[in-house]
Every structure is written in structure tokens, then in C-alpha cells.
Short mmCIF file of N, CA and C in Angstrom, two decimals:
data_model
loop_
_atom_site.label_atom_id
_atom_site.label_comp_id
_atom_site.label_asym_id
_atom_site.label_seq_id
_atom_site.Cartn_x
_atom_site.Cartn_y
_atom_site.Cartn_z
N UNK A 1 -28.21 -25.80 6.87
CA UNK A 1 -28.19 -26.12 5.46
C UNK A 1 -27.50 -25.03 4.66
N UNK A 2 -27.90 -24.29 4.59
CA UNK A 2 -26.68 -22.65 4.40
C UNK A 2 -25.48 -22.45 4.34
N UNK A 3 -25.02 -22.65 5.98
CA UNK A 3 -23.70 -23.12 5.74
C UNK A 3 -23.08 -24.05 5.09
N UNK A 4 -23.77 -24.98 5.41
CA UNK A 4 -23.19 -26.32 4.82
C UNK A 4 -23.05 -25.98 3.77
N UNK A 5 -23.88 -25.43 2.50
CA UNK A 5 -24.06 -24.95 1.16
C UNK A 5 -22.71 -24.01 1.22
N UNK A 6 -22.01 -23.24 1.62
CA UNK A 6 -21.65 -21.75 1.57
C UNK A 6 -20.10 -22.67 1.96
N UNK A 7 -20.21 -23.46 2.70
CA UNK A 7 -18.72 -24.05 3.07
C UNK A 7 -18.12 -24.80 2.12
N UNK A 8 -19.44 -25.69 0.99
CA UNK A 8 -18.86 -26.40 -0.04
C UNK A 8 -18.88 -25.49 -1.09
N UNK A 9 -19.27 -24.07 -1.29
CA UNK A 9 -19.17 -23.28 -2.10
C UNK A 9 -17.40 -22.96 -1.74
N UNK A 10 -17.01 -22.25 -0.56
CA UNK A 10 -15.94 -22.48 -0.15
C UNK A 10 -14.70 -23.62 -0.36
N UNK A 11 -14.80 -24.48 -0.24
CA UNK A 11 -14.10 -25.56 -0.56
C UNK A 11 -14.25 -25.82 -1.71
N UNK A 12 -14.71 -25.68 -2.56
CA UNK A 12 -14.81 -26.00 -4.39
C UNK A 12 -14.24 -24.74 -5.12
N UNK A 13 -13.90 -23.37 -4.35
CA UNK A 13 -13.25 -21.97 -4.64
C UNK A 13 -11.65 -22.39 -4.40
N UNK A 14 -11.62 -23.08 -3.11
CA UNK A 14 -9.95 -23.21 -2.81
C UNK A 14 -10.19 -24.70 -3.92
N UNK A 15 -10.53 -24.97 -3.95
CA UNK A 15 -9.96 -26.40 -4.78
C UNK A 15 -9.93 -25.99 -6.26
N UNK A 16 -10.77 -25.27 -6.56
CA UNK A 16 -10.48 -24.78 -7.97
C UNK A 16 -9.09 -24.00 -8.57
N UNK A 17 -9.35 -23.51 -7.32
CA UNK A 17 -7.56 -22.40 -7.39
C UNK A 17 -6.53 -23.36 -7.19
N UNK A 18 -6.56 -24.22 -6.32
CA UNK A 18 -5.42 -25.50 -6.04
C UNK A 18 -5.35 -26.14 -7.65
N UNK A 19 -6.76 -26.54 -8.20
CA UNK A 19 -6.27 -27.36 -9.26
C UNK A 19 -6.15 -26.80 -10.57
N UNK A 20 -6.04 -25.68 -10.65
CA UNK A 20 -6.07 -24.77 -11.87
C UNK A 20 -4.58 -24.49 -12.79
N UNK A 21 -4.43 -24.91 -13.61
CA UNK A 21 -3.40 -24.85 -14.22
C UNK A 21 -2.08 -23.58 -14.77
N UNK A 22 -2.72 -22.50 -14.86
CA UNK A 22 -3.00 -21.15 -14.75
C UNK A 22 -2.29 -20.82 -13.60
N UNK A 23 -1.11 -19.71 -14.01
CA UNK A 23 -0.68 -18.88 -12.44
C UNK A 23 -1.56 -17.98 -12.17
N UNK A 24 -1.96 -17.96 -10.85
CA UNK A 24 -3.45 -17.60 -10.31
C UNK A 24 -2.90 -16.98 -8.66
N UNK A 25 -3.70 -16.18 -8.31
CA UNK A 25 -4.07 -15.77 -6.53
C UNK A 25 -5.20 -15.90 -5.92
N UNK A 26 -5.27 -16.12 -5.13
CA UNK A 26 -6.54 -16.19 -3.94
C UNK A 26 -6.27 -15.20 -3.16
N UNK A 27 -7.44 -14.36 -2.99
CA UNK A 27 -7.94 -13.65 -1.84
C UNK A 27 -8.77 -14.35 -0.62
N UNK A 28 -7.84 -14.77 0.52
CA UNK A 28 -8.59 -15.23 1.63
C UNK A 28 -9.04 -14.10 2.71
N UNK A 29 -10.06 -14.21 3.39
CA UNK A 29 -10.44 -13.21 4.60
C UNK A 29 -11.12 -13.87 5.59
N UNK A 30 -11.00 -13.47 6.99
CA UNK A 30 -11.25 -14.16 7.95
C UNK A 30 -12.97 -14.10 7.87
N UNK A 31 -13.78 -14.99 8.29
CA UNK A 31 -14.91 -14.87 8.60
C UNK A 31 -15.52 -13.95 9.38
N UNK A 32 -16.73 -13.51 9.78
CA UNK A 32 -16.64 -12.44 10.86
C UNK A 32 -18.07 -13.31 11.75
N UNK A 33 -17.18 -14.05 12.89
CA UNK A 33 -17.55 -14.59 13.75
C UNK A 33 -17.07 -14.65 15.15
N UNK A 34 -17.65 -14.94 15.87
CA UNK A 34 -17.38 -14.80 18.01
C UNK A 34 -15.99 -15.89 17.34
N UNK A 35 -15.79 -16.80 16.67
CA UNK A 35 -14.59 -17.65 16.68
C UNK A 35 -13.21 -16.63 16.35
N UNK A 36 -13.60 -15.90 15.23
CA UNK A 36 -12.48 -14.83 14.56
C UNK A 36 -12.12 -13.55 15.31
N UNK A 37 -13.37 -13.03 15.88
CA UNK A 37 -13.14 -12.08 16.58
C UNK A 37 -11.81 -11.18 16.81
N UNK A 38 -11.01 -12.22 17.67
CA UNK A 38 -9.90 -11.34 17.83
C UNK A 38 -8.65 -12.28 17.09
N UNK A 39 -8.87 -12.60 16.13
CA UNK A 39 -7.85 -12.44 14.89
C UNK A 39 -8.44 -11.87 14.32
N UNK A 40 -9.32 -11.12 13.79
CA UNK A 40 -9.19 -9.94 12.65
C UNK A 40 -8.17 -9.11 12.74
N UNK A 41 -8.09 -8.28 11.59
CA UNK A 41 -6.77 -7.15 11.74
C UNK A 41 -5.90 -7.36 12.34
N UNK A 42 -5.40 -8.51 12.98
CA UNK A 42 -4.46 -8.48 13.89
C UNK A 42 -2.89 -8.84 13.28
N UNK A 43 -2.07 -8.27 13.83
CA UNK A 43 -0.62 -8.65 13.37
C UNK A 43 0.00 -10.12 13.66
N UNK A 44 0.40 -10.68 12.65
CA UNK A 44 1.32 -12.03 12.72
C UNK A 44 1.80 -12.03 14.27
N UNK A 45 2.21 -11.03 14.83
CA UNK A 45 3.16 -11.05 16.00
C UNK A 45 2.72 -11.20 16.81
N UNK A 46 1.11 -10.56 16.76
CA UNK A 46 -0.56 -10.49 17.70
C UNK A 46 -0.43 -11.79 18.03
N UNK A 47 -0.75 -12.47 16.72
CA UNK A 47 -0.67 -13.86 17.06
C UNK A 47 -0.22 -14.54 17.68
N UNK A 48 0.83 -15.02 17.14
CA UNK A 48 1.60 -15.97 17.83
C UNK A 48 2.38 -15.45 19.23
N UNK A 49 1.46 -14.19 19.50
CA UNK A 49 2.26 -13.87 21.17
C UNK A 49 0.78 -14.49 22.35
N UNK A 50 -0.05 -14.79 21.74
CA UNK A 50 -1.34 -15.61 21.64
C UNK A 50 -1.34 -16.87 21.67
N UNK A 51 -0.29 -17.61 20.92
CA UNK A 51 -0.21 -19.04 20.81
C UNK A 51 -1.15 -19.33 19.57
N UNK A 52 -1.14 -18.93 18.36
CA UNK A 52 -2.42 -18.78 17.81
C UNK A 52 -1.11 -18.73 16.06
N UNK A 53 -2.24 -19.10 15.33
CA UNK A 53 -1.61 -19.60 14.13
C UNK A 53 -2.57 -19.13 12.75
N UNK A 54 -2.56 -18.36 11.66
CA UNK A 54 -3.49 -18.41 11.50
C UNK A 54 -4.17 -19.97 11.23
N UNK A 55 -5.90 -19.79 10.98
CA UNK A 55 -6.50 -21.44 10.50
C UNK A 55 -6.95 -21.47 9.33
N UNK A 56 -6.64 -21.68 8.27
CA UNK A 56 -7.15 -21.74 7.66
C UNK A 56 -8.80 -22.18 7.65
N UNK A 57 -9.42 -22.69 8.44
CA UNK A 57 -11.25 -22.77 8.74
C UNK A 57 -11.68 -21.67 9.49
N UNK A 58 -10.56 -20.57 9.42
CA UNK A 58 -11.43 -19.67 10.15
C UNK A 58 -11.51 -18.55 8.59
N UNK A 59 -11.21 -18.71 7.73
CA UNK A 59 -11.03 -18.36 6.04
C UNK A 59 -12.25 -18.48 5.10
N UNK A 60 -12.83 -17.40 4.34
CA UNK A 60 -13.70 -17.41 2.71
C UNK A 60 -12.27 -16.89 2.03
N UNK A 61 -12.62 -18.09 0.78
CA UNK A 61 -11.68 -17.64 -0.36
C UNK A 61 -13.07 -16.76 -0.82
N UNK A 62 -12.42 -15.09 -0.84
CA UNK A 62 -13.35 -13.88 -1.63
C UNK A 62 -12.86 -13.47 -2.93
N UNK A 63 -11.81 -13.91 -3.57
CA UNK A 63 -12.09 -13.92 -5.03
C UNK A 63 -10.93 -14.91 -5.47
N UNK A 64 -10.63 -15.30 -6.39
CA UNK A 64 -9.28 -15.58 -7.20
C UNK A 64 -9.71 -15.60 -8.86
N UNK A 65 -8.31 -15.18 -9.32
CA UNK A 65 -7.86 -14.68 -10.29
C UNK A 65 -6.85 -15.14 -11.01
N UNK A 66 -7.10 -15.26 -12.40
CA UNK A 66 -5.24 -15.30 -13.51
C UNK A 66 -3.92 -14.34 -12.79
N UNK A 67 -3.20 -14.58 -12.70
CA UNK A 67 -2.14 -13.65 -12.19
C UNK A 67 -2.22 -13.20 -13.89
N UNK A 68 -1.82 -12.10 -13.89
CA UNK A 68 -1.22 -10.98 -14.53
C UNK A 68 -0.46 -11.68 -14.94
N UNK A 69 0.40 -11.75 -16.41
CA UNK A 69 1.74 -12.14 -16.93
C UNK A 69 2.82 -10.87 -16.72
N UNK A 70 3.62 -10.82 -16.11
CA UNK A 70 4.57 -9.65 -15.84
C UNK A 70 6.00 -10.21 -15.94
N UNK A 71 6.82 -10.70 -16.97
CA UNK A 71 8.04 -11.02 -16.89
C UNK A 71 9.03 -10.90 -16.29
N UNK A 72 9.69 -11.81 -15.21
CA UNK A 72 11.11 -11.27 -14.29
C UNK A 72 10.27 -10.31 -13.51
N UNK A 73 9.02 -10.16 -12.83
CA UNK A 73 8.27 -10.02 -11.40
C UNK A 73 8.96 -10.81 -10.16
N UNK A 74 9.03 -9.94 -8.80
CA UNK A 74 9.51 -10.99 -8.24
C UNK A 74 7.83 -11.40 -7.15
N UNK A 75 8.31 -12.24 -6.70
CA UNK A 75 6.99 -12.39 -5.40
C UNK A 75 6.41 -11.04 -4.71
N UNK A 76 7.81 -10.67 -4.39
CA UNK A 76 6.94 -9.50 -3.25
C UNK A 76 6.62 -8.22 -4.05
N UNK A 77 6.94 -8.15 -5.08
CA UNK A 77 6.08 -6.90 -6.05
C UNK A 77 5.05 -7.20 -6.61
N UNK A 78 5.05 -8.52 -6.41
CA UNK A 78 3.41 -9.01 -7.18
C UNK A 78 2.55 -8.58 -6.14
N UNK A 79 2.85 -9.58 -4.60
CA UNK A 79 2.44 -9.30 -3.65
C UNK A 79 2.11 -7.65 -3.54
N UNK A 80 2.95 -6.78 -3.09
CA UNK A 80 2.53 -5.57 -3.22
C UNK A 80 1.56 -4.96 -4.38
N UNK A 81 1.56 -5.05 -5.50
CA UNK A 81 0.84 -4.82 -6.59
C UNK A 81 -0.26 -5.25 -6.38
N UNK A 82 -0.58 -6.98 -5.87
CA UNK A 82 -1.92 -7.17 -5.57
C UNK A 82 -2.44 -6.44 -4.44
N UNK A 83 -1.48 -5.78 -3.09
CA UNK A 83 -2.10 -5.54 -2.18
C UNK A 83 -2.87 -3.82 -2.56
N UNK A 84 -1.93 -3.19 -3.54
CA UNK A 84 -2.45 -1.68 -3.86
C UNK A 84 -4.03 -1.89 -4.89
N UNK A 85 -3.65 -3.05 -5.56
CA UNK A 85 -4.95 -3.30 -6.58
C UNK A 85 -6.36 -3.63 -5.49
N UNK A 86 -6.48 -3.83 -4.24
CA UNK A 86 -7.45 -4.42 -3.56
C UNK A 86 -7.57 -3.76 -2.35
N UNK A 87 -7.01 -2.37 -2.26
CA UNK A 87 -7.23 -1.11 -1.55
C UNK A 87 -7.62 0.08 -2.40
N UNK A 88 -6.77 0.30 -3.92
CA UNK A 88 -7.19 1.21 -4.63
C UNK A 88 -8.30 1.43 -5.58
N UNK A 89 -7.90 0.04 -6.60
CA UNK A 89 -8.97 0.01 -7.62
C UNK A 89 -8.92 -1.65 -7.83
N UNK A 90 -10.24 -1.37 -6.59
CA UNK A 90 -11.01 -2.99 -6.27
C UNK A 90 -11.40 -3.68 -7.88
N UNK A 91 -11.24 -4.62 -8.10
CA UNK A 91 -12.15 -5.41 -9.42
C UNK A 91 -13.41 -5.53 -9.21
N UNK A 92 -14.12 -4.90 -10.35
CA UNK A 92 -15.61 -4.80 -10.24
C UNK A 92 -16.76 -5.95 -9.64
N UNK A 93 -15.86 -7.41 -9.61
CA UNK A 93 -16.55 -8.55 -9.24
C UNK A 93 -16.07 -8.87 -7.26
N UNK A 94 -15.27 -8.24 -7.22
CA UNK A 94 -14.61 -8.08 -5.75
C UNK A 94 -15.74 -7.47 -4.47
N UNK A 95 -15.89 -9.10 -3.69
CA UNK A 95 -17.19 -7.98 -2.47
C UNK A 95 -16.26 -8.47 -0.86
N UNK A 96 -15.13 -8.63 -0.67
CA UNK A 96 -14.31 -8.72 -0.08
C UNK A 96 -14.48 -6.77 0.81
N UNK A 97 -13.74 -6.97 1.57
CA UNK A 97 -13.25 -5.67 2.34
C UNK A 97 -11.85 -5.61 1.50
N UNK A 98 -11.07 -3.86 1.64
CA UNK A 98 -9.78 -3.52 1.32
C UNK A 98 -9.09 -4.79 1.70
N UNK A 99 -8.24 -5.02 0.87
CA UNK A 99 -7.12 -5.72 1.75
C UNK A 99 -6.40 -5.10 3.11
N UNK A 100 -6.53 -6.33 3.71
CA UNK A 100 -5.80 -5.83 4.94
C UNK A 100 -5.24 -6.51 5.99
N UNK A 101 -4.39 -6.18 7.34
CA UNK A 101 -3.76 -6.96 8.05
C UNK A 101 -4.68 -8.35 8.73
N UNK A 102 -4.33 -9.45 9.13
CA UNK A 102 -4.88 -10.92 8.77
C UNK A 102 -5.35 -11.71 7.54
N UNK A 103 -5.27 -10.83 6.19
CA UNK A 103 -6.04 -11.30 5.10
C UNK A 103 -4.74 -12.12 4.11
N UNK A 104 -5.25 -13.12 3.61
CA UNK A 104 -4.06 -14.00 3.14
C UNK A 104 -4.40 -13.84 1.68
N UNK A 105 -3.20 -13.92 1.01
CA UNK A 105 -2.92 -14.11 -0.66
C UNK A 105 -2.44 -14.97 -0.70
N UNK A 106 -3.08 -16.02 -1.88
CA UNK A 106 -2.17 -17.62 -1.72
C UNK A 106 -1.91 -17.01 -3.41
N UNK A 107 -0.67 -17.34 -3.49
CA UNK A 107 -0.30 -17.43 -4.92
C UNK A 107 0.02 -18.80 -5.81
N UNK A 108 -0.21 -18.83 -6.95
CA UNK A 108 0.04 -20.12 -7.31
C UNK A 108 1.28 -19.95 -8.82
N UNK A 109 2.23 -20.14 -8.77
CA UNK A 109 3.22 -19.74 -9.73
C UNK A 109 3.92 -21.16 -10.27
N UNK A 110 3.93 -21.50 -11.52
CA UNK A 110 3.81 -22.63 -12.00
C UNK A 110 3.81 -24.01 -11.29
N UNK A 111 2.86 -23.65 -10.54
CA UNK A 111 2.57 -25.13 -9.86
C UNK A 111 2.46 -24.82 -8.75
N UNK A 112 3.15 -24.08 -7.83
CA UNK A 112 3.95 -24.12 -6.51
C UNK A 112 3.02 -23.13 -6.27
N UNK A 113 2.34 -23.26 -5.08
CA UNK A 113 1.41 -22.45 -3.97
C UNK A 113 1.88 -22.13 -2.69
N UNK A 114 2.17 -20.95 -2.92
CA UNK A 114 2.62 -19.92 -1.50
C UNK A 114 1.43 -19.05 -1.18
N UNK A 115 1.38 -19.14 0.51
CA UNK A 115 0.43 -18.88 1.21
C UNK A 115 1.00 -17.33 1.81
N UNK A 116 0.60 -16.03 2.20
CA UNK A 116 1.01 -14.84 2.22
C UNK A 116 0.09 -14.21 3.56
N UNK A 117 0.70 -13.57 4.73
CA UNK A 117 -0.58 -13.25 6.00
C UNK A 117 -0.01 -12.24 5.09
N UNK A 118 -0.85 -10.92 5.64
CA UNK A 118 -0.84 -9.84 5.16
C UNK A 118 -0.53 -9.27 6.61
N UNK A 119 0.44 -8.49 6.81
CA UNK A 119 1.03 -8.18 8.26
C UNK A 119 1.56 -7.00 8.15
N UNK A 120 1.33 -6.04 9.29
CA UNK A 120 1.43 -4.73 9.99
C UNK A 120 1.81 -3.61 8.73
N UNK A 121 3.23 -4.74 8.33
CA UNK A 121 4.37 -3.89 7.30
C UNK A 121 4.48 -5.44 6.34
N UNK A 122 4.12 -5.42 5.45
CA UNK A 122 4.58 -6.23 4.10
C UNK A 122 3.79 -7.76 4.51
N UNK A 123 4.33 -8.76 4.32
CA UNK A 123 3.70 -9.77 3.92
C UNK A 123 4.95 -10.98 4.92
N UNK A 124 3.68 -12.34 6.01
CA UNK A 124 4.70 -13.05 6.31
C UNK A 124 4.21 -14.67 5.25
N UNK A 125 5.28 -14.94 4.60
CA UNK A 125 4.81 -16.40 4.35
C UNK A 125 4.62 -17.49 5.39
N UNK A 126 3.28 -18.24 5.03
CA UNK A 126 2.74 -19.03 5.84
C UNK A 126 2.88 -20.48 5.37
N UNK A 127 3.71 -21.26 5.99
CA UNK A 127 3.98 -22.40 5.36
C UNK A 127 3.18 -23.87 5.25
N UNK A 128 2.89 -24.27 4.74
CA UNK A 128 1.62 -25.49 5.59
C UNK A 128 0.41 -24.66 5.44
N UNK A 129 -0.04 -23.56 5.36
CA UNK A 129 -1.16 -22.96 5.54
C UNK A 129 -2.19 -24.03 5.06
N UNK A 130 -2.13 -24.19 3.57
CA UNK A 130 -3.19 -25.07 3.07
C UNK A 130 -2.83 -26.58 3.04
N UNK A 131 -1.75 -27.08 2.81
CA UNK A 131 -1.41 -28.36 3.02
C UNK A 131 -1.39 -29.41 4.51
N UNK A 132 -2.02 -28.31 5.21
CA UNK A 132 -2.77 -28.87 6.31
C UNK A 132 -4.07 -29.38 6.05
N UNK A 133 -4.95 -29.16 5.08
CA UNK A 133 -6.47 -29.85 4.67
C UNK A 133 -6.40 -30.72 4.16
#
């Protein structure tokens, strides 16, 4: 019953961020379960030398947020900017771990939702990530 509770808490976090009008990010992080195990921390390359993808059900959305208005930003400085904001100076409502390698940023920029692994060195986009549910 817990889970069940905690998964539709989950699924009503990504659906809120999906239907939110607002350019917005999600902080996803792997669960910490015998299933996740060895995808934590692991590199994109880990992966798929694995046969392995990330899953999105192996995912808690741990916070999302308004993006910042920053004019003529491109993706990957946002990206970076969010990744220093969630290693340096966490948001007081943030109970996530540092950001870090396996942890996904879905961004949502007028409309359009890009999915982000967080990998070794910089960021790989993940395509389908969520439009697989």
C-alpha cells in the first residue's frame, strides 16, 4: 500500500511537470533497489556496453522547478548551471543526493521536453525517455 501510494505520488510529479505550462526541469534519480543496483552512478557507456538503457521505472522525480528566465541561454549552460546548483547550493526544499552520474534532468522549454542522463563528462540526451509511458 506504500508503494502503491509513493508510485502515484510519483506519477502525478512527472505528470505535473509534463502538463505544466511554465518552462520547468525535473530532477530524476534512480531508486535505490537490488533492481538499480548496478545502474547507479554508472556511465551512459556502462550501460549500453550492458545492453541496458536507462528505464525510466527504475526513476523518483526528486524535485521540479520554474526554469529560471535567462535570455539567449543555450541548453547545455542551463544544463550545466542546473548541474553546479544541485552539487553546490542545493534548494532548501531539495532531499535528492548531489547531482550525479545516472541522474536525469528532463527539461521542458516552451512545450518541448528533453530528457538529459547525466554522464561521466557533460550530459547525453535521452530520446523517448518519457514518451515511452
Amino acid at each position: 500500500w506504500v508503494y502503491a501510494e509513493k508510485e502515484h505520488k510519483q506519477t502525478g510529479a512527472l505528470q505535473a511537470f509534463l502538463d505544466s505550462e511554465r518552462n520547468s526541469y525535473a530532477i530524476l534519480q534512480l531508486r535505490n533497489t537490488d533492481e538499480t543496483t548496478y545502474e547507479r552512478f554508472m556511465s551512459y557507456g556502462y550501460l549500453q556496453s550492458h545492453g541496458k538503457e536507462p528505464d525510466i521505472d527504475h526513476y523518483d522525480v526528486v524535485y521540479v522547478a520554474e526554469l529560471p528566465t535567462a535570455p539567449h541561454i543555450g541548453q547545455e549552460a542551463m544544463l550545466e548551471g542546473l548541474y553546479i546548483k544541485f552539487n553546490v547550493n542545493h534548494p532548501a526544499d531539495f532531499r535528492g543526493h548531489s547531482l550525479s552520474v545516472s541522474d536525469i534532468v528532463a527539461l521542458k522549454i516552451d512545450g518541448v521536453v528533453s530528457c538529459h542522463y547525466v554522464d561521466s563528462v557533460g550530459f547525453k540526451e535521452l530520446h523517448d525517455f518519457i514518451s515511452n509511458k
